[in-house]
């Protein structure tokens, strides 16, 4: 198989120390490949957010290490990690996390702003990204005035705009109704297939299985890869 | 040759004109950048990076403009400022003198008299070109409405009239004090004396003084009027003893070092103090700040105001950060480095500083424009120092907010 775009090797996490220590994640191996949608499922408190936080480079694991394009991150400074997140990873959050006062276009342009991209190019690329999620016509709308589904699509555009190879989504459909959630999933699937990116989705929403190429089930801090149940896939379609 | 220099000047004038126009345009651009965003803070938060861009673009243009026109400005200063400065300096050197005064001197008001023979002693000191006495005393001046008020009368002596203000009104000549019973009045006091004109009579302690001239630019912070007279009249008006003087003004020989002459004068007059113009100026300021309540009251007021201002900026910045923890967390998660966030926060802090400075300086100039008689002065150095202080205090005030943002855990973005 191809090289993984992002790989967690033996990553585990213990919060706190000594008597107060909580094991949130047992050491596990996770690999994200381009062109694939990886779904991470599990009940509440099982360790899904912990896992995706580690893969996102915002949480340092207590065991193991994360590799981006095969490069180890053992000795990378926090600014170095920030740069890697900026250039290699796109984020989609349950709460969208758009800047309320900015327009859709301005929100999408943030990662480019952080990269120091020139203004003209910023606008052009942000427009392109908005077109990809069919939000081109609302580019100048204030983000707080958009509906939940529209906001999530803007957030997806923001995650796409910098051409990051990896897209990490935490409960992307949890704040959306069924119909809107379905269309967001379609977009994510299209992104993985058509623009050859690695997409990982954390969720406890069974309907997400419809677009899953691989599945990791997390239970009580134990993450285990399991077969995508064709039946489950068809049922939720 | 003359034709050449003429066309050269024409070309130069055009360049200056162009530079000035550019400057206006840039100023406008910076202003629109500031005004476009409804809330100044939002510039820093990239609410609309269009505004921010406009603003930054304006600043960039300003720097570029300054560089591009460096030659023009250099030329300008060579042609206008340098000769002016040189002329000023020459005049300053010409009448460069030091003062011999009572050892008890703390300021121009807080001084005692010294024996009159010090004038001769000073005149005979090596390096001294001339020495002239100055007396200063208090009397009562009668206003046209009959009210008698305290007046400080300063008596100066021909031929140099050392001690006269350097800012005599146009048309006033020191020679006018040669005749007896003549006085110079502060132009600011004219309304109080029934729109005093040349030739009007003013009574000081029963003696008539005829207004022979005016001086300007003196705005004494003391609760009494100032009059200048010749030394004999001044003695009469203030009952000043014949064998005493208040100051000896000492003119230096060309090339003599002020410090050397000061030292020699002090050696010959050990019971006095010898002050240069600058010493006297500093002593005056010190006296004003330390001995009068003004220094303490204004000083404390300013310090307290500065603290409160700083605290307000600090609290505002900090609470916007707390308010927007999630936003800052998101920015960190999507790859904002420490310096990106620092830039963002500093932009906000400095927007505060800039607005504060502009509002404060604007208010100052508006008030000064509205009340030209108020003794309000500000030097470019002081303006610069105030701008720097505003800049520094806002930077300091942002520290808590900066710390908070830099230590923020980006992992919070995944928490519901
Ligand atoms: N910062 C922390 N400090 C201490 N314990 C933590 C911390 N974050 C998570 N945990 C614990 O780790 C375990 C896994 O939490 P995690 O947030 O990864 O679960 P989750 O699968 O995302 O749950 P949910 O579906 O409710 O979001 C939980 O027991 C939680 O209490
Ligand atoms: Mg979670």
PDB file of C-alpha atoms and ligand atoms in Angstrom, chain A residues 48-50 94 170-171 202, chain B residues 414, ligand 2:
ATOM      1  CA  UNK A  48     -12.437   9.545  20.086  1.00  0.00           C
ATOM      2  CA  UNK A  49     -11.675  13.220  20.682  1.00  0.00           C
ATOM      3  CA  UNK A  50      -8.427  12.277  22.368  1.00  0.00           C
ATOM      4  CA  UNK A  94     -18.617  20.140  15.453  1.00  0.00           C
ATOM      5  CA  UNK A 170     -14.788  16.002  14.716  1.00  0.00           C
ATOM      6  CA  UNK A 171     -18.523  15.251  14.651  1.00  0.00           C
ATOM      7  CA  UNK A 202     -14.848  11.157  14.329  1.00  0.00           C
TER       8      UNK A 202
ATOM      9  CA  UNK B 414     -12.293  19.781  19.960  1.00  0.00           C
TER      10      UNK B 414
HETATM   11 MG1  LIG C   2     -15.614  13.987  21.791  1.00  0.00          MG
END
